[in-house]
Amino acid sequence: EVQLVQSGGGLVQPGGSLKLSCAASGFTFNSFWMNWVRQAPGKGLEWVASISQDGSDKYYVESVRGRFTSSRDNARKSVHLQVNSLRADDTAVYYCVVARGIQAFDIWGQGTLVTVSS
Amino acid sequence: EVVLTQSPATLSLSPGERATLSCRASQSVSSSIAWYQQKPGQAPRLLIYQISNRATGIPARFSGSGSETDVTLTISSLEPEDFAVYHCQQRTNWPPYTFGQGTKLEIK
């Protein structure tokens, strides 16, 4: 079965850190860019980060640049998002997503909630 | 950065009616527009890619059309399970990928 299964997330204080993880199965993981998209409560979708097939290229939305770091382990078919210096406006459900060659995100993880609050 | 504007914000219709949702781009995005459906508490699901191609398993009542700056998602005859939030997205000029703010399709 083609799927992305996420883990990590939770409640963290402002300034804190978390590591979000995403395990892929059912497709050739090392052939595709992997991405993170988030959704603040009651809001729309926002692209957060992308990482290339071999991890050498990474892009981030401006609001998280310098605080978030994406990485991947192709041997374990997993991708990670290290989120540091968290702020209240980072509170959101974070989705791991992949676009498998059709210029659209065709597979989504189930999402993981990150809540930043004191 | 490409800005996508969806309209209307909320659309109230009855089952069996036709739904037309709009997504306008601030500049040409070639054919990279996609549409997603999202139900409460669920991840988005891809419906349409490259303006008019239905994703795997998507019913034929969903169709996409339009140009490089104005695209439309049409649901020909609404089923009860179609009431949800719909998002458009572009990836021609990335980073960043951008999404519209969403259209909520609610039961009238």
Short mmCIF file of C-alpha atoms in Angstrom, two decimals, chain A residues 33 35 37 39 44-47 50 59 95 99 102-106 108-109, chain B residues 32 34 36 38 42-44 46 49-50 87 89 91 94-97 99 101:
data_model
loop_
_atom_site.label_atom_id
_atom_site.label_comp_id
_atom_site.label_asym_id
_atom_site.label_seq_id
_atom_site.Cartn_x
_atom_site.Cartn_y
_atom_site.Cartn_z
CA TRP A 33 11.25 15.19 -3.64
CA ASN A 35 7.66 18.00 1.17
CA VAL A 37 2.79 21.33 4.31
CA GLN A 39 -2.32 23.98 8.34
CA GLY A 44 -5.63 27.16 4.78
CA LEU A 45 -2.70 25.08 3.65
CA GLU A 46 0.86 26.44 3.65
CA TRP A 47 3.88 24.81 2.03
CA SER A 50 10.96 20.53 0.29
CA TYR A 59 13.87 24.85 0.22
CA TYR A 95 1.62 17.00 6.73
CA ALA A 99 4.34 14.62 -5.66
CA ILE A 102 2.34 14.70 -11.81
CA GLN A 103 3.07 18.19 -10.48
CA ALA A 104 0.68 17.76 -7.56
CA PHE A 105 0.81 16.30 -4.08
CA ASP A 106 -0.77 12.92 -4.62
CA TRP A 108 -0.39 12.81 2.08
CA GLY A 109 0.53 11.61 5.51
CA SER B 32 0.33 23.32 -12.82
CA ALA B 34 -4.22 21.19 -8.74
CA TYR B 36 -7.67 19.08 -3.28
CA GLN B 38 -10.43 18.17 2.58
CA GLN B 42 -8.65 14.50 7.47
CA ALA B 43 -5.67 15.17 5.26
CA PRO B 44 -6.38 16.76 1.90
CA LEU B 46 -5.85 15.16 -4.57
CA TYR B 49 -3.91 17.87 -11.39
CA GLN B 50 -2.58 19.91 -14.32
CA HIS B 87 -8.12 24.02 -2.06
CA GLN B 89 -2.54 24.93 -5.52
CA ARG B 91 3.72 24.62 -8.47
CA TRP B 94 8.32 27.36 -6.86
CA PRO B 95 9.54 27.75 -4.27
CA PRO B 96 7.19 28.45 -2.79
CA TYR B 97 4.34 26.23 -3.75
CA PHE B 99 -2.33 27.38 -2.09
CA GLN B 101 -7.36 30.14 0.92
#
